[in-house]
XYZ file of C-alpha atoms in Angstrom:
784
model
C -6.433 29.724 38.642
C -5.736 32.746 41.098
C -6.894 35.606 39.069
C -6.232 39.226 39.858
C -9.160 41.329 38.684
C -8.564 44.882 37.895
C -10.509 47.750 35.887
C -10.640 51.405 34.955
C -14.184 51.981 36.222
C -13.865 51.662 39.915
C -15.905 49.719 42.608
C -19.429 48.519 41.874
C -21.758 51.376 40.832
C -24.953 51.463 38.942
C -23.752 54.364 36.860
C -19.862 53.657 36.077
C -19.016 50.132 37.066
C -22.076 47.783 36.946
C -20.687 44.662 35.868
C -17.500 43.918 37.881
C -19.582 42.366 40.846
C -21.339 39.739 38.422
C -18.011 38.835 37.041
C -16.096 38.252 40.294
C -18.931 36.235 41.329
C -19.202 34.000 38.108
C -15.514 33.421 38.292
C -15.694 32.240 41.927
C -18.491 30.072 40.843
C -16.049 28.363 38.207
C -13.684 27.469 41.138
C -11.163 30.291 40.753
C -9.510 32.201 43.429
C -10.222 35.859 42.731
C -8.239 38.767 44.182
C -9.468 42.320 43.474
C -7.610 45.647 43.238
C -9.435 48.500 41.671
C -9.120 52.279 41.421
C -11.247 53.994 44.114
C -13.207 55.927 41.648
C -13.692 55.986 37.692
C -10.380 56.141 35.646
C -11.592 55.595 32.049
C -9.648 57.098 29.136
C -6.436 56.952 31.206
C -4.493 54.397 29.059
C -1.380 52.855 30.893
C -0.573 55.834 33.033
C 0.887 56.017 36.529
C 0.549 59.226 38.662
C 4.270 60.065 39.374
C 4.969 62.054 42.721
C 1.588 60.953 44.349
C 1.287 58.755 47.412
C -1.060 56.065 46.677
C -3.387 55.427 49.571
C -5.754 52.327 49.809
C -9.251 51.549 51.142
C -10.944 48.360 51.822
C -14.256 47.379 49.977
C -16.393 44.526 51.353
C -18.588 43.462 48.726
C -22.012 41.836 49.465
C -21.762 38.164 49.883
C -23.273 35.813 47.224
C -25.836 35.123 45.864
C -25.671 38.476 43.958
C -29.308 39.875 43.942
C -31.069 39.482 40.475
C -30.590 42.882 39.256
C -27.111 43.065 40.171
C -27.044 46.860 39.905
C -29.259 48.310 42.756
C -27.528 50.789 44.673
C -27.852 48.896 47.995
C -26.334 45.922 46.624
C -22.655 47.079 46.271
C -20.922 46.670 49.538
C -19.352 49.192 51.683
C -15.826 50.909 51.980
C -13.725 51.383 55.176
C -10.273 53.105 55.495
C -8.668 50.259 57.550
C -8.638 46.722 56.618
C -10.857 44.380 58.610
C -9.127 42.238 61.452
C -11.577 39.097 61.135
C -9.798 36.503 59.158
C -11.715 35.354 56.224
C -13.724 38.639 55.370
C -13.745 38.982 51.501
C -11.999 42.416 51.004
C -11.395 44.410 47.831
C -8.636 46.725 47.673
C -9.363 50.231 46.346
C -6.351 52.512 45.513
C -6.429 56.139 44.360
C -4.423 55.529 41.220
C -4.848 54.201 37.805
C -5.787 50.836 36.379
C -1.707 50.330 35.788
C -1.042 51.105 39.372
C -3.781 48.667 40.784
C -1.999 45.811 38.705
C 1.608 46.702 40.288
C -0.024 47.008 44.041
C -2.276 43.861 43.425
C 0.703 41.845 41.994
C 3.235 42.747 44.538
C 1.730 44.167 47.521
C -1.357 42.250 48.367
C -2.566 38.536 48.053
C 0.644 36.659 48.301
C -0.652 34.691 51.010
C -3.232 33.291 48.315
C -0.287 31.901 45.921
C 1.039 33.055 42.740
C -1.279 34.812 40.364
C -1.916 32.978 37.201
C -3.830 35.549 35.129
C -4.464 39.392 35.538
C -8.059 40.043 34.144
C -8.559 43.977 33.410
C -12.378 44.608 33.342
C -15.041 44.211 32.648
C -15.117 47.625 31.138
C -18.341 49.368 31.231
C -18.590 49.701 27.339
C -16.696 48.453 24.239
C -13.049 48.910 23.765
C -13.162 48.028 20.017
C -11.128 49.890 17.241
C -8.077 51.766 17.680
C -9.692 55.118 18.821
C -11.043 53.519 22.131
C -8.243 50.903 22.545
C -5.501 53.451 22.577
C -6.804 55.336 25.396
C -8.472 52.597 27.182
C -7.559 52.106 30.881
C -8.950 48.690 30.698
C -6.386 47.909 28.005
C -3.797 49.677 30.198
C -4.139 47.615 32.960
C -3.903 44.505 30.798
C -0.843 46.233 29.095
C 0.838 46.753 32.627
C 0.313 43.106 33.539
C 1.788 41.962 30.427
C 4.981 44.013 30.677
C 5.304 42.553 34.251
C 5.612 39.014 32.594
C 1.842 37.912 33.662
C -0.703 36.459 31.364
C -3.312 39.468 30.864
C -6.675 39.939 29.324
C -8.584 42.926 28.837
C -12.563 42.471 29.001
C -15.039 44.887 27.902
C -18.754 44.534 27.684
C -20.431 46.382 24.745
C -23.692 47.548 25.488
C -26.052 48.936 22.981
C -28.947 50.101 25.318
C -29.077 51.663 28.979
C -31.494 49.024 30.032
C -29.061 46.642 31.420
C -30.955 43.373 31.555
C -29.790 41.255 34.628
C -30.019 37.979 32.565
C -28.107 39.294 29.767
C -25.284 40.561 32.018
C -25.114 37.255 33.744
C -25.278 35.602 30.309
C -22.242 37.934 29.427
C -20.201 36.866 32.667
C -20.747 33.318 31.860
C -19.422 33.819 28.402
C -16.579 35.629 29.602
C -15.512 32.989 32.147
C -15.574 30.397 29.352
C -13.687 32.465 26.919
C -10.963 33.444 29.675
C -10.515 29.712 30.667
C -10.325 28.736 26.486
C -7.634 31.425 26.367
C -5.539 30.286 29.174
C -5.727 26.719 27.934
C -4.562 27.669 24.433
C -2.242 30.211 25.476
C 0.899 30.128 23.166
C 4.189 28.950 24.798
C 6.359 31.140 22.277
C 5.373 34.496 23.811
C 3.869 35.330 20.504
C 0.957 36.622 22.473
C 1.402 38.894 25.417
C -2.323 39.897 26.280
C -5.920 39.384 24.520
C -8.540 42.010 23.944
C -11.871 40.722 24.389
C -15.288 42.380 23.809
C -18.459 40.645 24.721
C -21.562 42.368 23.413
C -24.628 42.663 25.740
C -27.103 41.088 23.527
C -29.556 38.026 23.826
C -27.982 34.710 22.609
C -24.421 35.852 23.320
C -23.531 32.411 24.601
C -24.507 30.728 21.500
C -23.213 33.433 19.160
C -19.526 32.957 17.762
C -16.508 33.740 19.353
C -14.312 35.219 16.626
C -10.535 35.854 16.226
C -10.254 39.464 15.179
C -7.773 42.340 14.740
C -8.125 45.977 15.748
C -9.901 48.124 13.408
C -7.721 51.030 12.321
C -9.776 54.327 12.408
C -9.307 57.842 13.506
C -10.871 60.854 15.152
C -12.634 63.264 12.764
C -10.664 66.489 12.165
C -12.357 68.329 15.057
C -11.531 68.744 18.735
C -12.705 66.166 21.437
C -13.343 69.153 23.500
C -16.119 71.639 23.538
C -16.374 75.068 25.201
C -18.077 74.676 28.518
C -19.647 77.755 30.560
C -20.949 75.887 33.464
C -19.775 72.972 35.928
C -17.636 70.428 34.149
C -19.186 67.606 36.500
C -21.319 64.622 35.490
C -18.462 62.634 34.086
C -20.200 59.283 34.819
C -23.311 60.206 32.747
C -20.864 61.300 29.837
C -18.964 58.200 29.967
C -22.033 55.952 29.969
C -23.283 58.178 27.012
C -20.010 57.623 25.018
C -19.660 53.913 25.670
C -23.357 53.308 24.530
C -21.985 54.880 21.198
C -24.033 57.992 21.032
C -22.551 61.065 19.143
C -20.889 63.637 21.286
C -22.329 67.121 21.892
C -20.082 68.853 19.402
C -16.504 70.043 19.170
C -14.887 73.461 20.054
C -16.747 76.433 19.353
C -14.219 78.606 17.473
C -11.314 80.630 18.546
C -12.574 83.651 19.904
C -10.503 86.140 22.105
C -9.109 88.424 19.320
C -6.938 91.099 21.159
C -7.817 94.416 19.674
C -9.028 97.226 22.133
C -12.217 99.342 21.751
C -10.429 101.921 19.893
C -8.849 99.379 17.564
C -5.356 100.821 17.878
C -3.556 98.018 19.844
C -2.462 94.851 17.905
C -1.759 91.597 19.230
C -3.808 88.541 20.905
C -4.998 88.044 24.534
C -6.584 84.587 25.476
C -10.015 84.377 26.655
C -10.425 82.255 29.724
C -12.496 79.324 29.111
C -13.581 75.888 30.238
C -13.575 72.809 28.240
C -15.472 69.674 28.466
C -14.755 66.114 26.953
C -17.222 65.825 24.396
C -15.835 63.696 21.359
C -17.935 63.729 18.253
C -18.174 59.935 17.553
C -20.230 59.922 14.056
C -17.217 59.145 11.950
C -15.669 56.703 14.656
C -19.164 54.951 14.410
C -19.258 55.079 10.489
C -15.764 53.356 10.144
C -17.263 50.255 11.836
C -20.258 50.516 9.621
C -18.050 50.779 6.659
C -15.370 48.213 7.443
C -15.133 44.530 6.005
C -15.804 41.663 8.240
C -13.029 40.476 10.619
C -12.377 43.377 12.961
C -13.256 43.671 16.524
C -15.891 46.532 15.925
C -17.578 44.540 13.115
C -17.683 41.475 15.330
C -19.517 43.333 18.253
C -22.008 44.885 15.870
C -22.916 41.440 14.693
C -23.452 40.285 18.190
C -20.404 38.078 18.504
C -17.872 38.090 20.907
C -14.381 39.563 19.647
C -10.937 38.347 20.810
C -7.809 40.156 19.542
C -4.518 38.811 20.470
C -1.821 41.609 21.147
C 1.692 42.237 21.885
C 2.696 44.642 24.802
C 4.200 46.905 22.100
C 0.997 48.391 20.285
C 1.318 45.327 17.817
C -1.233 42.649 16.847
C -0.295 39.149 17.286
C -0.819 35.916 15.270
C -2.797 37.661 12.712
C -3.347 34.206 10.888
C -6.169 33.589 13.237
C -8.168 36.434 11.851
C -11.806 35.534 10.970
C -11.562 32.153 12.659
C -13.817 31.021 15.638
C -12.433 30.241 18.967
C -13.247 27.095 20.339
C -14.744 27.277 23.845
C -14.063 23.844 25.460
C -14.843 23.318 29.032
C -12.345 20.967 31.226
C -15.100 18.482 31.516
C -15.284 17.912 27.884
C -11.629 17.049 27.309
C -10.841 13.233 26.728
C -7.914 12.663 28.965
C -5.098 10.297 27.543
C -5.509 7.392 29.871
C -3.987 4.846 27.621
C -1.659 2.989 30.232
C -0.837 6.741 31.541
C 0.789 7.686 28.542
C 1.893 11.066 28.267
C 3.309 12.890 25.125
C 6.359 15.394 25.556
C 6.770 17.630 22.609
C 9.857 19.309 21.352
C 8.999 22.059 18.815
C 12.332 23.519 17.952
C 11.948 24.498 14.268
C 14.537 27.548 14.454
C 12.708 29.563 11.912
C 10.925 32.556 13.428
C 8.205 32.432 10.550
C 7.291 28.746 11.215
C 7.839 28.200 14.718
C 4.786 30.188 16.095
C 2.767 28.837 13.563
C 3.419 25.224 14.799
C 3.086 26.005 18.544
C -0.216 27.701 17.627
C -1.411 24.822 15.835
C -0.461 22.518 18.678
C -2.435 24.515 21.031
C -5.546 25.110 18.690
C -5.823 21.316 18.202
C -4.938 19.570 21.291
C -6.057 20.498 24.919
C -3.236 21.529 27.231
C -3.400 18.199 29.383
C -2.707 15.942 26.502
C 1.001 17.070 25.778
C 3.837 19.058 27.704
C 6.263 21.297 25.915
C 9.717 20.664 26.563
C 12.941 22.617 25.559
C 15.419 20.554 23.411
C 17.941 18.684 25.369
C 21.084 20.677 25.630
C 23.072 17.354 24.729
C 20.928 16.773 21.565
C 20.114 13.213 22.679
C 16.333 12.558 23.395
C 17.781 9.950 25.726
C 19.093 12.393 28.158
C 15.582 13.792 28.900
C 14.783 11.423 31.828
C 11.138 11.145 31.146
C 8.533 8.948 32.883
C 7.961 5.322 31.674
C 5.392 5.026 29.132
C 6.179 8.444 27.732
C 5.769 9.546 23.948
C 8.084 11.943 22.458
C 7.293 14.320 19.480
C 10.215 16.145 17.963
C 9.872 18.725 15.353
C 13.086 20.373 14.383
C 15.807 21.002 11.773
C 16.927 17.877 10.056
C 20.409 18.324 11.556
C 18.672 18.317 15.181
C 16.435 15.272 14.904
C 17.690 12.370 17.159
C 17.384 9.914 14.612
C 19.245 7.315 16.432
C 16.833 7.342 19.258
C 13.809 7.226 17.135
C 15.214 4.161 15.586
C 15.596 2.630 18.627
C 12.210 3.596 19.889
C 9.790 3.491 17.102
C 6.703 2.896 18.983
C 7.255 6.024 21.473
C 8.949 8.355 19.140
C 7.512 10.673 16.284
C 9.717 12.999 14.220
C 9.155 15.296 11.283
C 11.509 13.975 8.776
C 12.470 10.757 7.284
C 16.488 10.170 7.556
C 16.677 9.099 3.920
C 14.826 10.602 1.154
C 17.282 11.834 -1.260
C 15.520 10.085 -4.168
C 13.083 12.967 -4.012
C 14.633 15.922 -2.912
C 17.871 15.802 -5.138
C 17.315 16.668 -8.875
C 19.681 13.839 -10.268
C 17.976 11.232 -8.061
C 14.543 12.365 -9.122
C 15.518 12.130 -12.657
C 16.480 8.558 -12.255
C 13.319 7.756 -10.303
C 11.064 9.106 -13.097
C 13.130 7.306 -15.798
C 12.799 3.906 -14.011
C 9.107 4.321 -13.190
C 8.234 5.495 -16.488
C 9.951 2.713 -18.300
C 8.201 0.265 -16.373
C 4.783 1.960 -15.989
C 4.260 3.535 -19.526
C 0.961 4.654 -18.550
C 1.994 6.489 -15.569
C 1.364 10.203 -15.681
C 5.210 10.664 -14.945
C 5.632 9.577 -18.508
C 3.804 12.413 -19.977
C 4.056 15.271 -17.339
C 7.839 15.201 -16.374
C 10.556 16.351 -18.824
C 13.081 13.725 -19.380
C 16.108 14.805 -17.831
C 19.916 14.020 -18.636
C 21.936 13.628 -15.599
C 25.457 14.137 -15.510
C 28.573 14.779 -13.230
C 31.241 17.382 -13.966
C 34.264 17.966 -11.520
C 36.070 20.548 -13.828
C 34.783 22.531 -16.636
C 37.414 21.106 -19.036
C 35.662 17.774 -18.452
C 32.223 18.789 -19.669
C 32.391 17.148 -23.100
C 33.422 13.717 -21.338
C 30.601 13.917 -18.920
C 28.130 14.114 -21.880
C 29.211 11.145 -23.501
C 26.021 9.321 -22.686
C 23.602 12.200 -22.945
C 22.586 11.216 -26.373
C 19.444 13.441 -26.451
C 21.155 16.362 -25.305
C 24.035 16.192 -27.457
C 21.885 15.510 -30.463
C 19.767 18.633 -29.668
C 22.460 21.026 -29.158
C 24.158 19.779 -32.238
C 20.868 20.400 -34.275
C 20.457 24.054 -32.399
C 23.719 25.320 -33.865
C 22.487 25.523 -37.418
C 19.056 26.931 -36.342
C 18.290 30.389 -35.395
C 17.602 31.277 -31.567
C 13.746 31.437 -32.238
C 13.722 27.684 -33.855
C 15.933 25.860 -31.487
C 14.909 23.383 -28.458
C 16.091 25.348 -25.450
C 17.311 23.323 -22.310
C 17.227 24.238 -18.676
C 20.381 23.525 -16.540
C 19.911 22.659 -12.846
C 22.581 21.716 -10.279
C 21.275 18.516 -8.439
C 21.862 19.879 -5.186
C 21.210 23.661 -5.318
C 18.350 25.180 -3.825
C 16.204 28.658 -4.040
C 16.797 28.792 -7.860
C 20.432 29.109 -7.480
C 22.743 27.940 -10.516
C 19.679 27.650 -12.971
C 20.853 28.642 -16.326
C 19.390 28.216 -19.872
C 21.262 27.232 -23.142
C 20.717 25.928 -26.485
C 24.028 25.054 -27.908
C 27.291 23.011 -26.489
C 29.140 26.400 -26.711
C 26.662 28.076 -24.471
C 26.717 25.246 -21.870
C 30.755 25.160 -21.909
C 30.604 29.021 -21.224
C 28.414 28.557 -18.259
C 30.872 26.035 -16.715
C 33.828 28.266 -17.680
C 32.252 31.245 -16.075
C 31.505 29.283 -12.886
C 34.865 28.083 -12.524
C 36.465 31.476 -12.904
C 34.178 32.656 -9.997
C 34.407 29.915 -7.719
C 36.199 30.731 -4.395
C 39.234 28.585 -3.252
C 37.725 26.091 -0.874
C 38.453 22.478 0.022
C 35.188 21.751 1.928
C 33.543 19.082 0.059
C 31.323 17.892 2.800
C 28.136 16.444 1.081
C 25.148 15.972 3.532
C 22.635 15.297 1.033
C 19.963 14.266 3.176
C 20.390 16.722 5.660
C 20.659 19.942 3.806
C 17.443 22.046 3.557
C 16.125 21.701 0.049
C 14.916 25.212 -0.426
C 15.731 26.760 2.576
C 19.408 27.166 1.699
C 21.948 26.596 4.560
C 24.509 25.383 2.068
C 24.041 28.375 -0.489
C 26.943 30.937 -1.039
C 26.315 34.216 -2.559
C 29.325 36.686 -3.042
C 28.758 40.241 -3.551
C 28.711 40.997 -7.333
C 28.867 37.085 -7.988
C 26.230 34.433 -8.516
C 28.029 30.922 -7.843
C 27.039 27.793 -5.743
C 29.329 25.971 -3.530
C 31.739 23.454 -4.411
C 29.812 20.422 -3.393
C 26.916 21.550 -5.493
C 29.079 21.563 -8.765
C 29.271 18.191 -9.466
C 25.728 16.785 -10.079
C 23.415 18.254 -12.662
C 20.367 17.707 -14.822
C 19.490 19.185 -18.102
C 15.944 19.129 -19.297
C 14.202 20.565 -22.438
C 12.735 24.092 -21.420
C 8.937 24.251 -21.133
C 7.830 26.951 -23.593
C 5.297 28.682 -23.557
C 4.315 28.527 -20.184
C 0.796 29.596 -19.048
C 0.647 33.518 -18.768
C -1.965 35.617 -17.311
C -2.606 39.292 -18.639
C -4.040 40.252 -15.423
C -0.872 39.176 -13.674
C 1.328 41.058 -16.223
C 2.096 38.146 -18.259
C 4.654 36.816 -15.756
C 5.635 33.223 -15.636
C 4.836 31.479 -12.304
C 5.107 28.248 -10.890
C 2.723 26.321 -8.223
C 3.787 25.514 -4.884
C 2.181 22.561 -3.532
C 2.732 21.590 0.282
C 2.765 17.683 0.577
C 2.529 15.656 3.973
C 4.149 12.095 3.840
C 3.187 10.121 6.870
C 4.551 6.722 8.090
C 5.363 4.178 5.494
C 3.570 5.388 3.489
C 0.316 7.988 2.972
C 0.845 10.760 0.948
C -1.406 13.929 1.194
C -1.716 17.108 -0.961
C -2.810 20.291 0.638
C -5.501 21.745 -1.506
C -4.801 25.219 -1.011
C -1.867 26.034 -3.227
C 0.272 29.057 -3.950
C 1.483 30.601 -7.113
C 4.958 32.187 -7.321
C 5.380 34.740 -9.989
C 8.544 35.608 -11.842
C 9.858 39.522 -11.190
C 9.400 40.496 -14.773
C 7.029 39.723 -17.834
C 8.023 36.552 -19.674
C 9.760 36.573 -22.962
C 10.919 33.547 -24.712
C 14.578 32.747 -24.016
C 15.824 33.543 -27.477
C 14.027 37.064 -27.603
C 16.988 38.889 -25.718
C 19.789 37.064 -27.999
C 21.336 33.598 -28.146
C 24.243 34.152 -25.888
C 23.399 32.549 -22.296
C 24.837 35.818 -20.734
C 22.451 37.991 -22.511
C 19.384 36.259 -21.285
C 17.290 38.109 -18.562
C 16.789 35.287 -15.963
C 14.341 37.594 -13.999
C 11.913 36.925 -16.625
C 12.401 33.022 -16.259
C 12.995 32.248 -12.554
C 10.090 32.129 -10.356
C 11.636 31.421 -6.981
C 10.572 34.553 -5.110
C 13.421 34.358 -2.616
C 15.884 35.405 -5.507
C 13.871 38.775 -5.835
C 14.977 39.999 -2.553
C 13.170 42.740 -0.282
C 12.331 44.469 -3.467
C 9.938 41.968 -4.445
C 6.614 42.839 -5.959
C 3.649 42.928 -3.717
C 1.708 40.436 -6.168
C 4.960 37.976 -6.244
C 2.875 35.152 -4.502
C -1.064 34.468 -4.856
C -3.427 31.920 -3.867
C -3.902 29.412 -7.001
C -7.494 29.710 -6.506
C -7.573 33.395 -6.960
C -5.898 33.261 -10.344
C -8.085 34.156 -13.287
C -7.144 30.833 -15.392
C -8.500 31.062 -19.012
C -11.590 29.227 -20.084
C -9.913 26.280 -21.538
C -8.121 25.525 -18.193
C -9.950 24.606 -14.985
C -8.642 24.741 -11.383
C -9.987 21.309 -10.882
C -8.015 19.965 -13.928
C -4.790 21.527 -12.660
C -5.034 20.291 -9.191
C -6.327 16.823 -10.317
C -2.853 16.455 -12.392
C -0.877 17.811 -9.413
C -2.615 14.997 -6.993
C -1.892 12.263 -9.618
C 1.672 13.221 -10.276
C 2.180 13.712 -6.543
C 1.125 10.207 -5.734
C 2.915 8.425 -8.497
C 6.328 10.212 -7.837
C 6.277 9.142 -3.964
C 5.330 5.652 -4.928
C 7.981 5.472 -7.573
C 10.449 6.610 -5.088
C 9.393 4.305 -2.424
C 9.382 1.259 -4.798
C 12.311 1.822 -7.119
C 15.071 3.363 -4.846
C 14.537 1.997 -1.409
C 18.090 2.722 -0.955
C 17.650 6.630 -1.140
C 13.814 6.796 0.067
C 13.194 5.076 3.109
C 9.731 6.150 5.012
C 9.594 4.930 8.381
C 6.462 4.287 10.633
C 7.605 6.793 13.363
C 8.007 9.601 11.211
C 6.250 12.251 8.866
C 7.755 14.927 6.543
C 6.415 18.027 4.888
C 7.564 18.903 1.225
C 7.180 21.703 -1.219
C 6.328 20.279 -4.742
C 6.646 22.648 -7.538
C 4.688 22.541 -10.861
C 4.564 24.498 -14.047
C 1.512 24.831 -16.268
C 2.047 25.236 -19.833
C -0.089 27.184 -22.340
C -2.427 24.232 -22.714
C -3.176 23.704 -19.166
C -0.778 20.641 -18.690
C 1.157 20.689 -15.265
C 4.596 19.499 -15.417
C 6.530 18.319 -12.248
C 9.641 20.546 -11.452
C 11.315 19.634 -8.145
C 10.467 18.314 -4.791
C 11.845 20.164 -1.795
C 12.495 18.995 1.944
C 12.103 21.607 4.761
C 10.448 24.201 2.212
C 11.102 27.896 2.853
C 7.769 28.938 4.004
C 8.829 32.483 4.517
C 8.767 32.758 0.782
C 4.900 33.046 1.248
C 5.347 36.700 2.944
C 3.417 38.359 5.579
C 0.056 38.877 3.934
C -2.372 37.498 6.269
C -4.422 35.735 3.577
C -1.281 33.917 2.276
C 0.301 33.372 5.850
C -2.847 31.391 6.544
C -2.082 28.923 3.784
C 1.022 28.069 5.714
C -0.857 28.199 9.010
C -3.617 26.004 7.787
C -1.168 23.467 6.410
C 0.536 22.962 9.509
C -2.658 22.547 11.495
C -3.527 19.959 8.933
C 0.096 18.350 9.415
C -0.483 18.027 13.073
C -4.200 16.865 12.640
C -3.135 13.915 10.209
C 0.467 13.125 11.477
C -0.334 13.496 15.122
C -3.845 13.614 15.990
C -4.649 11.106 13.243
C -2.375 8.520 14.463
C -3.402 8.857 18.193
C -0.306 10.347 19.380
C -2.245 13.313 20.983
C -6.004 13.364 21.717
C -8.038 16.147 20.351
C -11.454 17.532 21.449
C -14.797 18.458 19.686
C -13.857 17.005 16.251
C -11.140 19.755 15.599
C -8.519 17.091 14.454
C -10.823 15.608 11.846
C -12.095 18.790 10.811
C -8.664 20.473 10.231
C -7.194 17.500 8.638
C -9.926 17.594 5.710
C -7.888 20.130 3.646
C -5.326 17.334 3.339
C -6.233 15.134 0.411
C -4.723 11.901 0.512
C -3.590 11.025 -2.899
C -1.619 7.522 -2.625
C -1.279 5.033 0.318
C 1.515 2.336 -0.340
C 2.097 -0.643 1.574
C 5.969 -1.053 1.999
C 5.539 -3.565 4.551
C 7.468 -1.368 7.155
C 5.784 -1.565 10.496
């Protein structure tokens, strides 16, 4: 790489800039081309400032040639400065400018070093001291240099060495420089291609063993100055900035704050009123005790805590004062040298990846997972073909193509004709699972032939029927014997003694169109109301396998109305309502369902992700009869657990990890997840074996599903539905919950891509990440 090094501490100096020489030499020893542009003097605490109106003048610094003296810090080992550049070709010269770190970036990028080729990375640092926590980072000239590079469109890293003693041991400094080179190289290899990260802030502690300690993804600890001035009254000289900077960066407490207001303006005779200012000098003297206490009292995972524990901290940032890819927080950055990468040499095969998920929540997660798992020399990211056809990519022979996209954008035709070299993220036909009326048929067929299957006991038997117009409802239910018998019995019973039913449109998603009823009169009223609210439309296009099952591109929501599209008002299922559900007093007795992420690979292995979510209704649960017998009187907010229905006003605790829920003593997490695994395995095998026309898993494909379950008060898990292209955004922005989605996608790529040999991973990461996906069924369908 061609690396531009800038800093805010100036040229090498034992007092203000003791580390830059060591870093440059170690970067060069690793084979990198290093160009250097530094401020001519210390410019700490200046942020991303430019000095407007000043003519910036360069000078030319010639460092001592390698090897670096053992101490690396002595006064006679730091080269000399000249007012004019050398006329001898090949002489190593650093540029010094009387400007700021941000100015050094601009001048280094655009006015020097072009003869050395394009600059691949701007490395700002290593700073003399830590740049952890918001108080330091927001004022840091080191961060300012990296931010300037980022807004110039360059990859940028801010590097800081956090010291705890002024005894700068040469071996520890050298180890920190070696560690920094490894971290920089790892970050560049894994740099997200989706612009989710603009720069990284890296803090390396100067401690023994830093090269074997962890490198941790962190966020910036939000802390604040104490409510006192960072300046103190000063009577004498205000020089000595180098010593003050050294003291502050070591982490000592400052020399105190301001010394009172002073200067009251009364005259000697006390008769004059008003105020006059006293002429004073002020000295930068921040009081750091509260800042240091904020690190001591903070929870694990932030940059200050990591450095305190002797670990290297890496914080992804955007160039807009926002932290980036927070789902990585608390994880370890894998440092993998290029020599450790296993090249893909199988007939010179190269994998080209098209990641075009069209979801701003999921897209960065998938890209991050790719870069986390697989070395950059194992795959090449490509934009989607403008024609939509993979055949138009004109790739080299022996090329593999991985396409992850929305269903409508997947080139199934090309995948079918190139099954050995194409891997796509969806099966072309899988309506047997994702359409409720088909799913009902699958369960009935399988349970009748396999009465010992868990599907016979843990799925409510559904009555499937078709209705084109509300007036034909009675005709549509001629063969719905159980439903008709139940509603007839209910007519003579009080609401609290009736068997209640739940109505689900077979092709709707995100909870739309779900209603509760107990009598035929109630059911007829539901269809009459829908027909009244239905907009005029002739659009009857049904893309049953293409529609997103719970993302909802086919949904219709009119202001003041709640209806579903015409194509959805045809297929329905009605099932006995599950009551009572499991309710948790700690969660306000709200009904919840379990969202389980499932991966199906090839034809056919089925995996369940062991980290599951619980999605809660908006209001505390009450039985359907408690608010009145008429369907229109029911408060569905207490019954529907689809969090997307709650909108922006959803409660903060609408989503939780299943493992965090305080289940009652008679129900264990292991029992619930064991039932979920068995049900999932059976339903996928049932779809594959009994309805091959409507579920066709093929070898060159994998697919992720969101499978929903409800646990009743006795602890039985009931299958609700299966969703293709699940709406991951329902999980929300909480970092701990978002990590469930991030971990799932890393597991998906590890198992479906790495586990099948499509892309080779390093250091066992693929195997390790894939362990959270538990295989619950392997079915040999004879399809190769």
